[in-house]
Amino acid sequence: MKLSLAPSALSAYLQRQLENFFPDGGTCNDLTRFLPRALERLEHCFLHIGQRYYRQDGQTCFDHLNSDQYAAFLYLVANTIHRGQGDERLATKLYVLNKALHALDVFYAVELPDIFCFVHPVGTVIGRGRFQDYFCAYQNCTIGGDLDGNLPTIGRGVVLFGGSRVVGTATIGNNVLVSAGTSILGQDVPDDMTAFGRSPDIGFRPARRSVITDIFEDR
């Protein structure tokens, strides 16, 4: 993967950001330890995204100044530290840094799929749920459990457009587009559908696009 900063420079850059945002004297030793694995995961994710800015001269690329890409990077570093039982305070700082820089709330313990994409995700909150690959979220989206702790299930190839939300026991099928402003509360959406409206009055129509080939451009 082509990087805008070499791994050592990227680690130093991120460490300076953390020190400036959180001047508490905490250490960032686990950055060096977990960054290589986080970059491996980032490369695998971006390899399946054919959108503009994710490839250059036929090669997968990561630009630390591309805010959508950097938001994914910060989540993956924090989640990789969490998975590896590293410094939880450092993972927390990375989570909060992502909120500060991008207004994106994805806690480091949330398990997003291996292949996902953020598209200008300002105001998006992604809580716990069961996710499959090719998940895409735009701005002001919400995913999470209800007051009883019931979690949604998100199928393979699902995109949430701006202002949509999926909460509670909802099961979203494969290749589903959730239209802008749609609210799905504890309802199911079949495969290969575009969902629209607000629960309990959710409507469906056959999806005219493939999330995997048209949104991710992965063939």
mmCIF file of C-alpha atoms in Angstrom:
data_model
loop_
_atom_site.group_PDB
_atom_site.id
_atom_site.type_symbol
_atom_site.label_atom_id
_atom_site.label_comp_id
_atom_site.label_asym_id
_atom_site.label_seq_id
_atom_site.Cartn_x
_atom_site.Cartn_y
_atom_site.Cartn_z
ATOM 1 C CA MET A 1 0.000 0.000 0.000
ATOM 2 C CA LYS A 2 1.251 3.451 -0.907
ATOM 3 C CA LEU A 3 1.434 5.690 2.178
ATOM 4 C CA SER A 4 1.544 9.485 2.309
ATOM 5 C CA LEU A 5 3.836 9.112 5.336
ATOM 6 C CA ALA A 6 6.253 6.278 5.998
ATOM 7 C CA PRO A 7 5.166 4.094 8.943
ATOM 8 C CA SER A 8 7.720 5.647 11.302
ATOM 9 C CA ALA A 9 6.688 9.174 10.299
ATOM 10 C CA LEU A 10 3.008 8.242 10.561
ATOM 11 C CA SER A 11 3.560 6.899 14.078
ATOM 12 C CA ALA A 12 5.378 10.089 15.091
ATOM 13 C CA TYR A 13 2.653 12.239 13.511
ATOM 14 C CA LEU A 14 -0.088 10.407 15.407
ATOM 15 C CA GLN A 15 1.871 10.546 18.640
ATOM 16 C CA ARG A 16 2.201 14.341 18.321
ATOM 17 C CA GLN A 17 -1.537 14.620 17.770
ATOM 18 C CA LEU A 18 -2.210 12.574 20.889
ATOM 19 C CA GLU A 19 0.236 14.600 22.960
ATOM 20 C CA ASN A 20 -1.365 17.861 21.815
ATOM 21 C CA PHE A 21 -4.937 16.719 22.454
ATOM 22 C CA PHE A 22 -4.151 14.869 25.686
ATOM 23 C CA PRO A 23 -1.214 16.588 27.446
ATOM 24 C CA ASP A 24 -1.333 14.249 30.442
ATOM 25 C CA GLY A 25 2.129 12.784 30.047
ATOM 26 C CA GLY A 26 0.793 9.377 29.036
ATOM 27 C CA THR A 27 2.956 7.097 26.933
ATOM 28 C CA CYS A 28 2.264 5.949 23.376
ATOM 29 C CA ASN A 29 4.533 2.900 23.380
ATOM 30 C CA ASP A 30 1.839 0.607 22.003
ATOM 31 C CA LEU A 31 1.613 2.669 18.807
ATOM 32 C CA THR A 32 4.889 1.176 17.596
ATOM 33 C CA ARG A 33 3.793 -2.283 18.673
ATOM 34 C CA PHE A 34 0.371 -2.333 17.029
ATOM 35 C CA LEU A 35 0.708 0.047 14.068
ATOM 36 C CA PRO A 36 2.029 -2.592 11.614
ATOM 37 C CA ARG A 37 -0.988 -4.842 12.180
ATOM 38 C CA ALA A 38 -3.379 -1.883 11.942
ATOM 39 C CA LEU A 39 -1.835 -0.904 8.593
ATOM 40 C CA GLU A 40 -2.215 -4.486 7.346
ATOM 41 C CA ARG A 41 -5.904 -4.354 8.214
ATOM 42 C CA LEU A 42 -6.234 -0.921 6.602
ATOM 43 C CA GLU A 43 -4.639 -2.162 3.385
ATOM 44 C CA HIS A 44 -6.957 -5.167 3.229
ATOM 45 C CA CYS A 45 -9.952 -2.876 3.751
ATOM 46 C CA PHE A 46 -8.912 -0.232 1.210
ATOM 47 C CA LEU A 47 -7.986 -2.882 -1.371
ATOM 48 C CA HIS A 48 -11.712 -3.513 -1.822
ATOM 49 C CA ILE A 49 -12.685 0.160 -2.204
ATOM 50 C CA GLY A 50 -12.478 1.381 -5.769
ATOM 51 C CA GLN A 51 -13.699 4.887 -5.066
ATOM 52 C CA ARG A 52 -11.696 7.948 -5.980
ATOM 53 C CA TYR A 53 -8.655 8.650 -3.771
ATOM 54 C CA TYR A 54 -8.293 5.030 -2.652
ATOM 55 C CA ARG A 55 -6.095 4.035 -5.580
ATOM 56 C CA GLN A 56 -3.228 5.739 -7.331
ATOM 57 C CA ASP A 57 -1.541 4.330 -10.420
ATOM 58 C CA GLY A 58 -3.313 1.047 -9.813
ATOM 59 C CA GLN A 59 -2.055 0.789 -6.242
ATOM 60 C CA THR A 60 -4.050 0.976 -3.015
ATOM 61 C CA CYS A 61 -3.148 4.141 -1.125
ATOM 62 C CA PHE A 62 -3.648 5.817 2.239
ATOM 63 C CA ASP A 63 -3.410 9.587 2.629
ATOM 64 C CA HIS A 64 -3.328 10.833 6.213
ATOM 65 C CA LEU A 65 -4.866 14.119 5.008
ATOM 66 C CA ASN A 66 -7.924 12.381 3.571
ATOM 67 C CA SER A 67 -10.307 12.641 6.505
ATOM 68 C CA ASP A 68 -12.473 9.649 5.532
ATOM 69 C CA GLN A 69 -9.379 7.470 5.306
ATOM 70 C CA TYR A 70 -7.840 8.854 8.476
ATOM 71 C CA ALA A 71 -11.063 8.205 10.398
ATOM 72 C CA ALA A 72 -10.902 4.542 9.355
ATOM 73 C CA PHE A 73 -7.219 4.444 10.287
ATOM 74 C CA LEU A 74 -7.803 5.807 13.802
ATOM 75 C CA TYR A 75 -10.582 3.295 14.421
ATOM 76 C CA LEU A 76 -8.421 0.406 13.234
ATOM 77 C CA VAL A 77 -5.428 1.423 15.355
ATOM 78 C CA ALA A 78 -7.626 1.711 18.458
ATOM 79 C CA ASN A 79 -9.433 -1.555 17.737
ATOM 80 C CA THR A 80 -6.158 -3.375 17.024
ATOM 81 C CA ILE A 81 -4.784 -2.240 20.387
ATOM 82 C CA HIS A 82 -7.988 -3.426 22.056
ATOM 83 C CA ARG A 83 -7.903 -6.809 20.323
ATOM 84 C CA GLY A 84 -4.270 -7.267 21.308
ATOM 85 C CA GLN A 85 -4.987 -6.404 24.943
ATOM 86 C CA GLY A 86 -2.775 -3.360 24.726
ATOM 87 C CA ASP A 87 -3.011 -0.013 26.503
ATOM 88 C CA GLU A 88 -6.744 0.683 26.889
ATOM 89 C CA ARG A 89 -6.071 4.307 27.789
ATOM 90 C CA LEU A 90 -4.280 4.751 24.477
ATOM 91 C CA ALA A 91 -7.173 3.091 22.651
ATOM 92 C CA THR A 92 -9.543 5.457 24.454
ATOM 93 C CA LYS A 93 -7.497 8.475 23.398
ATOM 94 C CA LEU A 94 -7.568 7.320 19.772
ATOM 95 C CA TYR A 95 -11.340 6.910 19.985
ATOM 96 C CA VAL A 96 -11.759 10.409 21.434
ATOM 97 C CA LEU A 97 -9.317 11.843 18.876
ATOM 98 C CA ASN A 98 -11.488 10.416 16.114
ATOM 99 C CA LYS A 99 -14.517 12.157 17.633
ATOM 100 C CA ALA A 100 -12.611 15.436 17.911
ATOM 101 C CA LEU A 101 -11.226 15.379 14.370
ATOM 102 C CA HIS A 102 -14.129 13.860 12.455
ATOM 103 C CA ALA A 103 -17.215 14.041 14.717
ATOM 104 C CA LEU A 104 -17.373 10.262 14.309
ATOM 105 C CA ASP A 105 -18.256 8.050 17.273
ATOM 106 C CA VAL A 106 -17.064 4.460 16.803
ATOM 107 C CA PHE A 107 -15.867 2.973 20.085
ATOM 108 C CA TYR A 108 -12.750 0.859 19.833
ATOM 109 C CA ALA A 109 -14.561 -2.246 21.137
ATOM 110 C CA VAL A 110 -17.109 -2.097 18.315
ATOM 111 C CA GLU A 111 -16.234 -4.802 15.779
ATOM 112 C CA LEU A 112 -16.691 -3.430 12.288
ATOM 113 C CA PRO A 113 -16.170 -5.915 9.448
ATOM 114 C CA ASP A 114 -12.863 -6.322 7.641
ATOM 115 C CA ILE A 115 -14.169 -4.316 4.677
ATOM 116 C CA PHE A 116 -15.958 -1.049 5.448
ATOM 117 C CA CYS A 117 -16.035 2.526 4.244
ATOM 118 C CA PHE A 118 -16.814 5.923 5.762
ATOM 119 C CA VAL A 119 -18.071 8.689 3.462
ATOM 120 C CA HIS A 120 -17.832 12.153 5.085
ATOM 121 C CA PRO A 121 -19.175 10.563 8.318
ATOM 122 C CA VAL A 122 -19.683 13.739 10.362
ATOM 123 C CA GLY A 123 -22.215 13.077 13.116
ATOM 124 C CA THR A 124 -22.276 9.311 12.621
ATOM 125 C CA VAL A 125 -22.540 7.048 15.678
ATOM 126 C CA ILE A 126 -21.841 3.341 15.242
ATOM 127 C CA GLY A 127 -22.497 1.220 18.284
ATOM 128 C CA ARG A 128 -22.413 -2.495 18.807
ATOM 129 C CA GLY A 129 -24.008 -4.820 16.314
ATOM 130 C CA ARG A 130 -23.224 -7.750 14.050
ATOM 131 C CA PHE A 131 -21.639 -6.577 10.818
ATOM 132 C CA GLN A 132 -20.641 -8.302 7.601
ATOM 133 C CA ASP A 133 -18.233 -7.092 4.919
ATOM 134 C CA TYR A 134 -18.888 -4.208 2.531
ATOM 135 C CA PHE A 135 -20.516 -1.933 5.087
ATOM 136 C CA CYS A 136 -20.660 1.775 4.242
ATOM 137 C CA ALA A 137 -21.901 4.690 6.366
ATOM 138 C CA TYR A 138 -22.448 8.298 5.343
ATOM 139 C CA GLN A 139 -23.039 11.336 7.594
ATOM 140 C CA ASN A 140 -25.397 11.481 10.595
ATOM 141 C CA CYS A 141 -26.039 7.738 10.649
ATOM 142 C CA THR A 142 -26.828 5.799 13.820
ATOM 143 C CA ILE A 143 -26.470 2.079 14.462
ATOM 144 C CA GLY A 144 -26.822 0.479 17.860
ATOM 145 C CA GLY A 145 -28.812 -1.349 20.482
ATOM 146 C CA ASP A 146 -32.159 -0.425 21.950
ATOM 147 C CA LEU A 147 -32.940 0.191 25.625
ATOM 148 C CA ASP A 148 -33.242 -3.562 26.203
ATOM 149 C CA GLY A 149 -29.800 -4.233 24.780
ATOM 150 C CA ASN A 150 -31.005 -5.801 21.533
ATOM 151 C CA LEU A 151 -28.470 -5.370 18.735
ATOM 152 C CA PRO A 152 -28.965 -5.063 14.971
ATOM 153 C CA THR A 153 -27.571 -7.466 12.388
ATOM 154 C CA ILE A 154 -26.133 -5.900 9.249
ATOM 155 C CA GLY A 155 -25.785 -8.100 6.164
ATOM 156 C CA ARG A 156 -23.122 -8.271 3.470
ATOM 157 C CA GLY A 157 -23.111 -5.208 1.266
ATOM 158 C CA VAL A 158 -25.124 -2.583 3.156
ATOM 159 C CA VAL A 159 -24.915 1.179 2.763
ATOM 160 C CA LEU A 160 -26.524 3.698 5.111
ATOM 161 C CA PHE A 161 -27.059 7.046 3.454
ATOM 162 C CA GLY A 162 -27.157 10.349 5.323
ATOM 163 C CA GLY A 163 -29.403 10.652 8.356
ATOM 164 C CA SER A 164 -30.459 7.007 8.428
ATOM 165 C CA ARG A 165 -30.516 4.797 11.493
ATOM 166 C CA VAL A 166 -30.829 1.138 12.378
ATOM 167 C CA VAL A 167 -31.598 0.351 16.017
ATOM 168 C CA GLY A 168 -32.559 -2.715 18.033
ATOM 169 C CA THR A 169 -33.388 -6.181 16.728
ATOM 170 C CA ALA A 170 -33.410 -5.112 13.079
ATOM 171 C CA THR A 171 -31.885 -7.543 10.607
ATOM 172 C CA ILE A 172 -30.702 -5.875 7.418
ATOM 173 C CA GLY A 173 -30.264 -8.311 4.534
ATOM 174 C CA ASN A 174 -27.515 -8.559 1.952
ATOM 175 C CA ASN A 175 -27.146 -5.885 -0.715
ATOM 176 C CA VAL A 176 -29.394 -3.324 0.953
ATOM 177 C CA LEU A 177 -29.401 0.443 0.498
ATOM 178 C CA VAL A 178 -30.921 2.355 3.417
ATOM 179 C CA SER A 179 -32.172 5.637 1.978
ATOM 180 C CA ALA A 180 -31.371 9.043 3.438
ATOM 181 C CA GLY A 181 -33.444 9.828 6.516
ATOM 182 C CA THR A 182 -34.749 6.286 6.933
ATOM 183 C CA SER A 183 -35.283 5.049 10.509
ATOM 184 C CA ILE A 184 -35.446 1.292 11.042
ATOM 185 C CA LEU A 185 -36.340 0.338 14.600
ATOM 186 C CA GLY A 186 -36.482 -3.386 15.255
ATOM 187 C CA GLN A 187 -37.677 -4.276 11.757
ATOM 188 C CA ASP A 188 -36.156 -6.545 9.115
ATOM 189 C CA VAL A 189 -35.173 -5.662 5.556
ATOM 190 C CA PRO A 190 -34.987 -8.452 2.935
ATOM 191 C CA ASP A 191 -32.016 -8.998 0.636
ATOM 192 C CA ASP A 192 -31.556 -6.859 -2.482
ATOM 193 C CA MET A 193 -33.790 -4.012 -1.387
ATOM 194 C CA THR A 194 -33.760 -0.256 -1.008
ATOM 195 C CA ALA A 195 -35.426 0.670 2.291
ATOM 196 C CA PHE A 196 -37.154 3.989 2.899
ATOM 197 C CA GLY A 197 -39.469 5.619 5.437
ATOM 198 C CA ARG A 198 -39.680 5.483 9.202
ATOM 199 C CA SER A 199 -40.642 2.580 11.442
ATOM 200 C CA PRO A 200 -43.182 1.109 11.616
ATOM 201 C CA ASP A 201 -43.970 2.311 8.085
ATOM 202 C CA ILE A 202 -40.881 1.081 6.258
ATOM 203 C CA GLY A 203 -41.186 0.631 2.508
ATOM 204 C CA PHE A 204 -39.080 -1.486 0.164
ATOM 205 C CA ARG A 205 -38.314 -1.522 -3.513
ATOM 206 C CA PRO A 206 -35.870 -3.705 -5.433
ATOM 207 C CA ALA A 207 -32.325 -2.375 -5.288
ATOM 208 C CA ARG A 208 -31.155 -1.115 -8.650
ATOM 209 C CA ARG A 209 -27.518 -1.157 -7.594
ATOM 210 C CA SER A 210 -25.087 -3.656 -6.194
ATOM 211 C CA VAL A 211 -23.405 -2.274 -3.103
ATOM 212 C CA ILE A 212 -20.306 -4.389 -3.692
ATOM 213 C CA THR A 213 -19.765 -3.594 -7.373
ATOM 214 C CA ASP A 214 -21.241 -0.077 -7.562
ATOM 215 C CA ILE A 215 -20.491 1.464 -4.164
ATOM 216 C CA PHE A 216 -17.254 -0.342 -3.349
ATOM 217 C CA GLU A 217 -16.415 -1.046 -7.010
ATOM 218 C CA ASP A 218 -15.001 -4.419 -6.003
ATOM 219 C CA ARG A 219 -15.278 -6.968 -8.822
#
